[in-house]
DNA sequence: GATATCCGAAACTGGGCAGTACCGTATATA
DNA sequence: TATATACGGTACTGCCCAGTTTCGGATATC
């Protein structure tokens, strides 16, 4: 496979942060960035990092290959940005369910839209697995965009349950919060079974709630 | 990435199962097969499927590239055999701990040798993730060699606990048995933290035992 | 000892892909 | 309107790697 270009001297082609000296001529159409990154995410989910080619991404975004290289210095940079941009369509931490019980909150997080997003993110993660070990930058992007948001929601719901006195204050919030994300990843990637409502409910009632001391 | 060759007409070069018509000349040295497959597993763990090259495997096994192609028809076939051969150095289902308690049995499964093996297998799995979706044959090999053995051990220990009357007969053995394998995979591949004794014990006492109704 | 097949090593072939260069066209500034 | 740049598209370069071929030497059967 091709090396991820992580040389810090190879500055991003799309680095427009430097003070613009009022260049003239046609301006770059940044509204296309999102289309390209979305296309990259799609290809990544279907083909994986090594299977993804710049031509595939360009074709799917109906853009020229040169356009992509005008904005990102390398395939690696593009992928990192693509992964990071997945973060946007994610859970809103300010609008979490608040039903008064841990079970109600957890069940309230199960929404069809969320399940679809989660599945696609896991596909992307699978396609990047073999690269993870060799690119700390990509590893961080994955963690921030895919892993953390989901675990963070669970941690918040668990802490609220502790504050309510619903569950013991000494239970291992960090570990418990990782149960459903990791089991879901396993189920999707290894078992190739759907992560549907039924599965998540049985996970909540059969594992998570008993683990924090709530008996059905 | 290069296609896995799954064309059934492309018969394995090493297919010696056909009745040998007493060929003459030097015989193939099958004692080298194991060396080559072990080398393949090592490279696979370090580089992933796409990063692995036949030359790397040949060099590590101190063998010629042609020797590999005399025995396997393609890179894909070699990888499938390599994964399958990982199964050998695995848990012996006839020699499981039998301490009289579920906790004792689970703790008894934690052995340094086992932890090392498990970690390497997970690295291999990570390297094959992106290919999994496109090769049912490889998917099966992975499942048989890496996933199933570990889950099967847990299922056996759980069923024995049910027979003893230690835990409820209606608990979801299949789901519970997957908790530690999937959390371990998550911890190694995503969090990049070691799956050590401490982690596994906290998993047993903080998640698995509570989930089956045993309070500490 | 003749022959057939193995071996490791190395050269070679063919295809795929990252990255670059250039085209004619479109669109912005001056 | 002249100029500078972006655009989509295509052709090109250079490298890497799967798979093949060829070699001199080793080893087993006859």
Short mmCIF file of C-alpha atoms (C1' of nucleotides) in Angstrom, two decimals:
data_model
loop_
_atom_site.label_atom_id
_atom_site.label_comp_id
_atom_site.label_asym_id
_atom_site.label_seq_id
_atom_site.Cartn_x
_atom_site.Cartn_y
_atom_site.Cartn_z
CA UNK A 1 0.00 0.00 0.00
CA UNK A 2 1.03 3.55 -0.46
CA UNK A 3 2.44 5.51 2.42
CA UNK A 4 0.32 8.14 4.04
CA UNK A 5 2.09 11.42 3.48
CA UNK A 6 2.54 12.88 6.91
CA UNK A 7 5.61 15.01 6.17
CA UNK A 8 4.85 18.32 7.92
CA UNK A 9 6.87 20.23 5.30
CA UNK A 10 4.39 19.12 2.67
CA UNK A 11 1.89 21.83 3.44
CA UNK A 12 -1.72 21.31 2.52
CA UNK A 13 -2.48 22.65 -0.96
CA UNK A 14 -5.82 23.88 0.33
CA UNK A 15 -4.19 25.83 3.12
CA UNK A 16 -5.95 29.15 2.64
CA UNK A 17 -5.39 30.24 6.21
CA UNK A 18 -2.43 32.45 5.24
CA UNK A 19 -3.43 36.10 4.81
CA UNK A 20 -4.77 36.34 1.24
CA UNK A 21 -2.82 39.01 -0.73
CA UNK A 22 -6.00 39.81 -2.64
CA UNK A 23 -5.17 37.48 -5.55
CA UNK A 24 -6.92 38.11 -8.77
CA UNK A 25 -8.47 35.77 -11.31
CA UNK A 26 -11.24 33.24 -10.70
CA UNK A 27 -11.72 32.24 -7.09
CA UNK A 28 -11.78 28.69 -5.82
CA UNK A 29 -15.29 27.40 -5.44
CA UNK A 30 -15.21 26.13 -1.87
CA UNK A 31 -18.82 25.00 -2.04
CA UNK A 32 -17.46 21.94 -3.90
CA UNK A 33 -15.27 20.90 -0.97
CA UNK A 34 -18.18 19.25 0.78
CA UNK A 35 -19.21 17.31 -2.34
CA UNK A 36 -15.67 16.02 -2.78
CA UNK A 37 -15.29 15.05 0.87
CA UNK A 38 -18.66 13.31 0.85
CA UNK A 39 -17.64 11.41 -2.26
CA UNK A 40 -14.40 10.44 -0.55
CA UNK A 41 -16.31 9.12 2.46
CA UNK A 42 -18.57 7.05 0.21
CA UNK A 43 -15.67 5.51 -1.68
CA UNK A 44 -13.80 4.94 1.57
CA UNK A 45 -16.76 3.06 3.01
CA UNK A 46 -17.09 0.88 -0.08
CA UNK A 47 -13.46 0.25 -1.00
CA UNK A 48 -11.27 0.97 2.01
CA UNK A 49 -8.18 3.16 2.03
CA UNK A 50 -6.10 1.09 -0.36
CA UNK A 51 -8.99 0.35 -2.66
CA UNK A 52 -9.93 3.99 -2.95
CA UNK A 53 -8.43 5.84 -5.91
CA UNK A 54 -8.37 9.57 -6.52
CA UNK A 55 -10.05 8.98 -9.87
CA UNK A 56 -12.97 7.23 -8.15
CA UNK A 57 -13.47 10.17 -5.80
CA UNK A 58 -13.17 12.72 -8.60
CA UNK A 59 -15.62 10.80 -10.78
CA UNK A 60 -18.18 10.45 -7.99
CA UNK A 61 -17.92 14.16 -7.15
CA UNK A 62 -18.08 14.99 -10.88
CA UNK A 63 -14.84 16.89 -10.49
CA UNK A 64 -11.48 16.80 -12.23
CA UNK A 65 -8.59 15.00 -10.63
CA UNK A 66 -6.51 18.18 -10.80
CA UNK A 67 -9.18 20.00 -8.81
CA UNK A 68 -8.67 17.59 -5.95
CA UNK A 69 -4.90 18.06 -6.02
CA UNK A 70 -5.35 21.82 -6.04
CA UNK A 71 -7.12 21.49 -2.68
CA UNK A 72 -5.33 18.62 -0.96
CA UNK A 73 -1.65 17.84 -1.22
CA UNK A 74 -2.07 14.07 -1.20
CA UNK A 75 -4.49 11.20 -0.89
CA UNK A 76 -3.62 10.97 2.80
CA UNK A 77 -4.57 14.59 3.48
CA UNK A 78 -7.84 14.18 1.62
CA UNK A 79 -8.75 11.10 3.63
CA UNK A 80 -7.96 12.79 6.93
CA UNK A 81 -10.21 15.72 6.02
CA UNK A 82 -12.92 13.36 4.76
CA UNK A 83 -12.94 11.45 8.04
CA UNK A 84 -12.96 14.67 10.03
CA UNK A 85 -15.94 15.97 8.06
CA UNK A 86 -17.99 12.91 9.05
CA UNK A 87 -18.07 14.40 12.52
CA UNK A 88 -20.51 17.11 11.43
CA UNK A 89 -23.62 14.96 10.92
CA UNK A 90 -23.41 13.69 14.43
CA UNK A 91 -25.23 13.57 17.73
CA UNK A 92 -26.02 16.94 19.22
CA UNK A 93 -24.82 16.81 22.81
CA UNK A 94 -27.23 19.61 23.77
CA UNK A 95 -30.32 17.74 22.62
CA UNK A 96 -29.97 14.41 24.40
CA UNK A 97 -33.10 12.66 25.68
CA UNK A 98 -33.86 13.34 29.36
CA UNK A 99 -36.57 10.93 30.43
CA UNK A 100 -35.68 10.65 34.11
CA UNK A 101 -34.44 7.06 33.89
CA UNK A 102 -31.22 5.66 32.46
CA UNK A 103 -33.14 3.05 30.48
CA UNK A 104 -35.44 5.68 29.00
CA UNK A 105 -32.49 7.84 27.97
CA UNK A 106 -30.61 4.94 26.38
CA UNK A 107 -33.68 3.72 24.50
CA UNK A 108 -34.34 7.30 23.43
CA UNK A 109 -30.98 7.38 21.67
CA UNK A 110 -32.09 4.64 19.27
CA UNK A 111 -33.21 6.42 16.12
CA UNK A 112 -33.22 5.07 12.54
CA UNK A 113 -31.21 8.04 11.24
CA UNK A 114 -28.57 7.51 13.93
CA UNK A 115 -28.31 3.80 13.14
CA UNK A 116 -27.67 4.45 9.44
CA UNK A 117 -24.98 7.01 10.15
CA UNK A 118 -23.33 4.70 12.64
CA UNK A 119 -23.22 1.82 10.17
CA UNK A 120 -21.58 3.92 7.47
CA UNK A 121 -19.01 5.23 9.92
CA UNK A 122 -18.14 1.70 10.93
CA UNK A 123 -17.64 0.75 7.29
CA UNK A 124 -15.24 3.64 6.91
CA UNK A 125 -13.44 2.59 10.05
CA UNK A 126 -13.08 -0.94 8.74
CA UNK A 127 -11.56 0.38 5.53
CA UNK A 128 -9.00 2.37 7.50
CA UNK A 129 -8.13 -0.28 10.07
CA UNK A 130 -4.90 -1.42 8.46
CA UNK A 131 -3.68 2.18 8.16
CA UNK A 132 -4.57 3.14 11.72
CA UNK A 133 -1.41 1.69 13.21
CA UNK A 134 0.81 3.75 10.91
CA UNK A 135 -0.87 7.16 11.01
CA UNK A 136 -1.41 8.84 14.38
CA UNK A 137 -3.07 11.77 12.63
CA UNK A 138 -5.64 9.54 10.95
CA UNK A 139 -6.04 7.58 14.14
CA UNK A 140 -7.01 10.77 15.93
CA UNK A 141 -9.40 11.80 13.17
CA UNK A 142 -11.15 8.43 13.40
CA UNK A 143 -11.37 8.59 17.13
CA UNK A 144 -12.76 12.14 17.11
CA UNK A 145 -15.26 11.54 14.32
CA UNK A 146 -16.49 8.02 14.94
CA UNK A 147 -15.62 6.65 18.34
CA UNK A 148 -15.65 9.48 20.83
CA UNK A 149 -19.01 11.11 20.06
CA UNK A 150 -20.87 7.89 20.75
CA UNK A 151 -18.98 7.02 23.91
CA UNK A 152 -19.35 10.60 25.15
CA UNK A 153 -23.15 10.42 24.90
CA UNK A 154 -23.16 7.27 27.00
CA UNK A 155 -20.85 8.82 29.57
CA UNK A 156 -23.14 11.83 29.92
CA UNK A 157 -26.24 9.69 30.35
CA UNK A 158 -24.46 7.50 32.90
CA UNK A 159 -23.20 10.49 34.90
CA UNK A 160 -26.70 11.94 35.00
CA UNK A 161 -27.97 8.63 36.34
CA UNK A 162 -25.32 8.75 39.05
CA UNK A 163 -26.31 12.32 40.00
CA UNK A 164 -29.94 11.21 40.24
CA UNK A 165 -28.82 8.42 42.55
CA UNK A 166 -30.26 5.90 40.12
CA UNK A 167 -27.03 3.93 39.91
CA UNK A 168 -23.99 3.53 42.17
CA UNK A 169 -21.48 6.38 42.04
CA UNK A 170 -18.51 4.01 41.95
CA UNK A 171 -19.43 2.17 38.76
CA UNK A 172 -16.91 2.26 35.93
CA UNK A 173 -18.52 4.86 33.66
CA UNK A 174 -15.73 4.84 31.08
CA UNK A 175 -15.82 1.10 30.59
CA UNK A 176 -19.62 0.80 30.59
CA UNK A 177 -19.86 3.62 28.03
CA UNK A 178 -17.77 1.59 25.59
CA UNK A 179 -19.89 -1.56 25.73
CA UNK A 180 -22.47 -0.67 23.11
CA UNK A 181 -20.06 1.03 20.67
CA UNK A 182 -17.66 -1.90 20.73
CA UNK A 183 -20.36 -4.57 20.55
CA UNK A 184 -21.98 -2.70 17.68
CA UNK A 185 -18.67 -2.51 15.83
CA UNK A 186 -18.12 -6.21 16.37
CA UNK A 187 -21.61 -7.09 15.21
CA UNK A 188 -21.37 -5.01 12.04
CA UNK A 189 -17.81 -5.72 10.98
CA UNK A 190 -17.30 -9.30 12.10
CA UNK A 191 -20.71 -10.90 12.37
CA UNK A 192 -22.14 -8.83 9.51
CA UNK A 193 -25.45 -8.66 11.28
CA UNK A 194 -27.51 -5.47 11.43
CA UNK A 195 -27.29 -3.21 14.45
CA UNK A 196 -31.02 -2.70 14.77
CA UNK A 197 -33.37 -1.62 17.52
CA UNK A 198 -33.85 -5.17 18.76
CA UNK A 199 -30.14 -5.74 19.18
CA UNK A 200 -29.59 -2.46 21.01
CA UNK A 201 -32.53 -3.02 23.36
CA UNK A 202 -31.25 -6.48 24.27
CA UNK A 203 -27.85 -4.92 24.83
CA UNK A 204 -29.31 -2.30 27.16
CA UNK A 205 -31.51 -4.69 29.12
CA UNK A 206 -29.22 -7.71 29.04
CA UNK A 207 -25.81 -6.15 29.61
CA UNK A 208 -25.59 -2.44 30.34
CA UNK A 209 -28.33 -2.06 32.95
CA UNK A 210 -27.34 -5.24 34.84
CA UNK A 211 -23.72 -4.08 34.75
CA UNK A 212 -24.63 -0.86 36.57
CA UNK A 213 -26.75 -2.78 39.06
CA UNK A 214 -30.24 -2.23 37.72
CA UNK A 215 -32.16 -5.49 37.66
CA UNK A 216 -35.05 -5.79 35.19
CA UNK B 1 -6.04 -2.82 -4.08
CA UNK B 2 -5.69 -6.07 -5.90
CA UNK B 3 -8.64 -8.39 -6.20
CA UNK B 4 -8.74 -11.52 -4.13
CA UNK B 5 -8.75 -14.39 -6.56
CA UNK B 6 -11.81 -16.37 -5.69
CA UNK B 7 -12.41 -17.92 -9.08
CA UNK B 8 -13.20 -21.56 -8.28
CA UNK B 9 -11.73 -22.69 -11.60
CA UNK B 10 -8.35 -21.40 -10.50
CA UNK B 11 -7.45 -24.51 -8.56
CA UNK B 12 -4.89 -24.25 -5.82
CA UNK B 13 -1.39 -24.92 -7.10
CA UNK B 14 -0.65 -26.84 -3.92
CA UNK B 15 -3.63 -29.10 -4.41
CA UNK B 16 -2.00 -32.45 -3.78
CA UNK B 17 -5.22 -34.15 -2.87
CA UNK B 18 -5.56 -35.71 -6.35
CA UNK B 19 -4.26 -39.30 -6.42
CA UNK B 20 -0.49 -38.97 -6.95
CA UNK B 21 0.57 -41.02 -10.01
CA UNK B 22 3.90 -41.79 -8.31
CA UNK B 23 5.73 -38.88 -9.93
CA UNK B 24 9.45 -39.09 -10.05
CA UNK B 25 12.12 -36.49 -9.40
CA UNK B 26 12.68 -34.48 -6.24
CA UNK B 27 9.67 -34.24 -3.95
CA UNK B 28 8.23 -31.00 -2.63
CA UNK B 29 9.49 -30.20 0.85
CA UNK B 30 6.21 -29.67 2.69
CA UNK B 31 8.02 -28.98 5.94
CA UNK B 32 8.59 -25.47 4.53
CA UNK B 33 4.84 -24.80 4.24
CA UNK B 34 4.59 -23.93 7.91
CA UNK B 35 7.53 -21.52 7.74
CA UNK B 36 5.99 -19.73 4.77
CA UNK B 37 2.55 -19.51 6.35
CA UNK B 38 4.03 -18.24 9.60
CA UNK B 39 5.97 -15.60 7.68
CA UNK B 40 2.77 -14.63 5.90
CA UNK B 41 0.96 -14.22 9.21
CA UNK B 42 3.76 -12.01 10.55
CA UNK B 43 3.76 -9.77 7.51
CA UNK B 44 -0.02 -9.66 7.53
CA UNK B 45 -0.03 -8.51 11.14
CA UNK B 46 2.52 -5.78 10.44
CA UNK B 47 1.43 -4.53 7.02
CA UNK B 48 -2.16 -5.61 6.41
CA UNK B 49 -3.43 -7.35 3.29
CA UNK B 50 -2.68 -4.56 0.85
CA UNK B 51 0.66 -3.73 2.40
CA UNK B 52 1.83 -7.32 2.30
CA UNK B 53 3.85 -8.29 -0.77
CA UNK B 54 4.80 -11.78 -1.87
CA UNK B 55 8.43 -10.71 -1.86
CA UNK B 56 8.20 -9.75 1.81
CA UNK B 57 6.79 -13.14 2.71
CA UNK B 58 9.36 -15.00 0.62
CA UNK B 59 12.22 -12.98 2.13
CA UNK B 60 11.03 -13.54 5.69
CA UNK B 61 10.63 -17.27 5.07
CA UNK B 62 14.02 -17.31 3.33
CA UNK B 63 12.33 -18.87 0.32
CA UNK B 64 12.13 -18.01 -3.35
CA UNK B 65 9.11 -16.24 -4.73
CA UNK B 66 8.61 -19.02 -7.27
CA UNK B 67 8.44 -21.53 -4.45
CA UNK B 68 5.43 -19.73 -3.04
CA UNK B 69 3.69 -19.70 -6.41
CA UNK B 70 4.41 -23.41 -6.85
CA UNK B 71 2.33 -24.02 -3.69
CA UNK B 72 -0.38 -21.36 -3.81
CA UNK B 73 -2.08 -20.08 -6.93
CA UNK B 74 -2.34 -16.50 -5.75
CA UNK B 75 -1.76 -14.07 -2.92
CA UNK B 76 -5.39 -14.52 -1.90
CA UNK B 77 -5.07 -18.29 -1.53
CA UNK B 78 -1.89 -17.91 0.50
CA UNK B 79 -3.55 -15.46 2.86
CA UNK B 80 -6.57 -17.69 3.36
CA UNK B 81 -4.31 -20.61 4.27
CA UNK B 82 -2.18 -18.41 6.49
CA UNK B 83 -5.20 -17.24 8.45
CA UNK B 84 -6.52 -20.78 8.73
CA UNK B 85 -3.18 -22.00 10.09
CA UNK B 86 -3.39 -19.48 12.94
CA UNK B 87 -6.13 -21.65 14.33
CA UNK B 88 -3.66 -24.33 15.36
CA UNK B 89 -1.94 -22.51 18.22
CA UNK B 90 -5.21 -22.01 19.95
CA UNK B 91 -7.14 -22.82 23.10
CA UNK B 92 -7.61 -26.49 23.76
CA UNK B 93 -11.30 -27.00 24.44
CA UNK B 94 -10.58 -30.21 26.35
CA UNK B 95 -8.29 -28.52 28.85
CA UNK B 96 -10.39 -25.64 30.10
CA UNK B 97 -10.15 -24.60 33.76
CA UNK B 98 -12.83 -26.12 35.99
CA UNK B 99 -12.72 -24.35 39.31
CA UNK B 100 -16.33 -24.74 40.34
CA UNK B 101 -17.22 -21.06 39.92
CA UNK B 102 -17.78 -19.00 36.78
CA UNK B 103 -15.44 -16.31 38.05
CA UNK B 104 -12.71 -18.82 38.78
CA UNK B 105 -13.02 -20.34 35.31
CA UNK B 106 -12.95 -16.96 33.56
CA UNK B 107 -9.96 -15.74 35.57
CA UNK B 108 -8.27 -19.07 34.90
CA UNK B 109 -8.42 -18.36 31.18
CA UNK B 110 -6.15 -15.33 31.58
CA UNK B 111 -2.68 -16.53 30.70
CA UNK B 112 0.23 -14.45 29.32
CA UNK B 113 0.72 -16.83 26.38
CA UNK B 114 -2.96 -16.56 25.46
CA UNK B 115 -2.89 -12.77 25.64
CA UNK B 116 0.04 -12.53 23.23
CA UNK B 117 -1.60 -14.83 20.72
CA UNK B 118 -4.83 -12.91 20.94
CA UNK B 119 -3.12 -9.60 20.31
CA UNK B 120 -1.36 -10.86 17.19
CA UNK B 121 -4.58 -12.33 15.86
CA UNK B 122 -6.32 -9.02 16.32
CA UNK B 123 -3.56 -7.26 14.39
CA UNK B 124 -4.06 -9.70 11.54
CA UNK B 125 -7.78 -9.13 11.67
CA UNK B 126 -7.27 -5.37 11.49
CA UNK B 127 -5.12 -5.80 8.42
CA UNK B 128 -7.83 -7.84 6.71
CA UNK B 129 -10.81 -5.69 7.73
CA UNK B 130 -11.16 -3.85 4.46
CA UNK B 131 -11.05 -7.11 2.48
CA UNK B 132 -13.56 -8.91 4.70
CA UNK B 133 -16.58 -7.44 3.00
CA UNK B 134 -15.47 -8.70 -0.42
CA UNK B 135 -14.27 -12.21 0.36
CA UNK B 136 -16.70 -14.61 2.03
CA UNK B 137 -14.01 -17.29 2.04
CA UNK B 138 -11.57 -15.09 3.93
CA UNK B 139 -14.35 -13.92 6.16
CA UNK B 140 -15.02 -17.51 7.17
CA UNK B 141 -11.34 -18.22 7.72
CA UNK B 142 -11.06 -15.21 10.03
CA UNK B 143 -14.15 -16.18 11.93
CA UNK B 144 -13.02 -19.78 12.38
CA UNK B 145 -9.45 -18.92 13.35
CA UNK B 146 -9.80 -15.78 15.43
CA UNK B 147 -13.32 -15.07 16.57
CA UNK B 148 -15.09 -18.34 17.17
CA UNK B 149 -12.56 -20.17 19.34
CA UNK B 150 -12.62 -17.42 21.93
CA UNK B 151 -16.39 -17.03 21.98
CA UNK B 152 -16.81 -20.81 22.13
CA UNK B 153 -14.72 -21.03 25.30
CA UNK B 154 -16.90 -18.42 26.96
CA UNK B 155 -20.07 -20.20 25.86
CA UNK B 156 -18.85 -23.47 27.36
CA UNK B 157 -17.94 -21.86 30.67
CA UNK B 158 -21.30 -20.06 30.80
CA UNK B 159 -23.27 -23.23 30.02
CA UNK B 160 -21.44 -25.10 32.78
CA UNK B 161 -22.36 -22.31 35.19
CA UNK B 162 -26.00 -22.69 34.15
CA UNK B 163 -25.87 -26.46 34.70
CA UNK B 164 -24.39 -25.87 38.15
CA UNK B 165 -27.29 -23.53 38.88
CA UNK B 166 -24.80 -20.74 39.51
CA UNK B 167 -26.48 -18.38 37.03
CA UNK B 168 -29.98 -18.11 35.56
CA UNK B 169 -30.78 -20.55 32.75
CA UNK B 170 -32.46 -17.87 30.67
CA UNK B 171 -29.50 -15.51 30.33
CA UNK B 172 -28.31 -14.72 26.82
CA UNK B 173 -25.22 -16.93 26.59
CA UNK B 174 -24.40 -16.03 22.99
CA UNK B 175 -24.41 -12.31 23.63
CA UNK B 176 -22.56 -12.49 26.96
CA UNK B 177 -19.89 -14.69 25.38
CA UNK B 178 -19.09 -11.96 22.87
CA UNK B 179 -18.55 -9.20 25.41
CA UNK B 180 -14.92 -9.81 26.22
CA UNK B 181 -13.80 -10.65 22.65
CA UNK B 182 -15.41 -7.55 21.23
CA UNK B 183 -14.27 -5.23 24.03
CA UNK B 184 -10.75 -6.63 23.69
CA UNK B 185 -10.79 -6.02 19.95
CA UNK B 186 -12.00 -2.48 20.50
CA UNK B 187 -9.37 -1.82 23.12
CA UNK B 188 -6.50 -3.12 21.01
CA UNK B 189 -7.45 -1.78 17.61
CA UNK B 190 -9.11 1.51 18.43
CA UNK B 191 -7.86 2.59 21.82
CA UNK B 192 -4.42 1.01 21.30
CA UNK B 193 -4.28 0.07 24.94
CA UNK B 194 -2.97 -3.30 26.11
CA UNK B 195 -5.41 -6.11 26.84
CA UNK B 196 -3.77 -7.11 30.09
CA UNK B 197 -4.82 -9.03 33.18
CA UNK B 198 -6.08 -5.90 34.91
CA UNK B 199 -8.37 -5.00 32.03
CA UNK B 200 -9.79 -8.50 31.72
CA UNK B 201 -10.42 -8.82 35.46
CA UNK B 202 -12.28 -5.50 35.52
CA UNK B 203 -14.24 -6.73 32.53
CA UNK B 204 -15.18 -9.93 34.33
CA UNK B 205 -16.08 -8.29 37.64
CA UNK B 206 -17.54 -5.08 36.26
CA UNK B 207 -19.51 -6.29 33.28
CA UNK B 208 -19.79 -10.03 32.65
CA UNK B 209 -20.61 -11.27 36.15
CA UNK B 210 -23.12 -8.46 36.84
CA UNK B 211 -24.70 -9.13 33.45
CA UNK B 212 -25.40 -12.76 34.42
CA UNK B 213 -26.73 -11.68 37.80
CA UNK B 214 -23.75 -12.35 40.05
CA UNK B 215 -23.10 -9.40 42.33
CA UNK B 216 -19.58 -9.01 43.74
"C1'" DG C 1 24.51 -42.05 -13.31
"C1'" DA C 2 20.52 -40.37 -16.05
"C1'" DT C 3 16.32 -37.90 -15.43
"C1'" DA C 4 12.73 -35.31 -13.48
"C1'" DT C 5 11.54 -32.23 -10.26
"C1'" DC C 6 12.56 -29.46 -6.57
"C1'" DC C 7 15.06 -25.26 -4.63
"C1'" DG C 8 16.51 -19.98 -4.08
"C1'" DA C 9 17.62 -16.09 -6.80
"C1'" DA C 10 16.92 -12.74 -10.03
"C1'" DA C 11 15.22 -10.79 -14.31
"C1'" DC C 12 11.21 -9.71 -16.73
"C1'" DT C 13 6.16 -8.44 -18.03
"C1'" DG C 14 1.90 -6.14 -17.53
"C1'" DG C 15 -1.33 -3.46 -15.17
"C1'" DG C 16 -2.77 -0.17 -11.76
"C1'" DC C 17 -2.41 4.09 -9.47
"C1'" DA C 18 -0.42 8.59 -7.22
"C1'" DG C 19 0.85 12.59 -8.75
"C1'" DT C 20 1.88 16.12 -12.71
"C1'" DA C 21 1.22 18.67 -16.95
"C1'" DC C 22 -1.46 20.57 -20.24
"C1'" DC C 23 -5.74 21.53 -22.79
"C1'" DG C 24 -9.87 24.49 -23.94
"C1'" DT C 25 -13.32 26.80 -21.32
"C1'" DA C 26 -15.43 29.55 -17.61
"C1'" DT C 27 -15.28 33.36 -14.40
"C1'" DA C 28 -13.42 36.51 -11.48
"C1'" DT C 29 -10.52 41.20 -10.84
"C1'" DA C 30 -8.63 45.50 -12.77
"C1'" DT D 1 -11.54 44.12 -22.39
"C1'" DA D 2 -7.14 42.10 -20.76
"C1'" DT D 3 -5.33 39.08 -17.27
"C1'" DA D 4 -5.01 35.65 -13.91
"C1'" DT D 5 -6.79 31.79 -12.07
"C1'" DA D 6 -10.22 27.86 -11.44
"C1'" DC D 7 -12.66 24.41 -13.77
"C1'" DG D 8 -13.41 19.40 -16.01
"C1'" DG D 9 -10.92 16.30 -18.85
"C1'" DT D 10 -7.17 13.72 -20.61
"C1'" DA D 11 -2.60 12.25 -21.39
"C1'" DC D 12 1.65 11.35 -19.34
"C1'" DT D 13 5.43 9.79 -15.91
"C1'" DG D 14 7.27 6.96 -12.52
"C1'" DC D 15 6.85 3.53 -9.25
"C1'" DC D 16 5.17 -0.62 -7.18
"C1'" DC D 17 3.76 -5.17 -7.22
"C1'" DA D 18 1.35 -9.72 -8.76
"C1'" DG D 19 2.57 -13.17 -11.34
"C1'" DT D 20 5.92 -15.58 -14.92
"C1'" DT D 21 10.11 -17.12 -16.62
"C1'" DT D 22 14.71 -18.56 -16.46
"C1'" DC D 23 18.79 -19.83 -14.32
"C1'" DG D 24 22.46 -22.95 -11.83
"C1'" DG D 25 22.47 -26.11 -8.21
"C1'" DA D 26 20.43 -29.77 -5.10
"C1'" DT D 27 17.96 -34.14 -4.45
"C1'" DA D 28 15.16 -37.93 -5.11
"C1'" DT D 29 13.66 -41.90 -8.29
"C1'" DC D 30 14.87 -45.27 -11.71
#
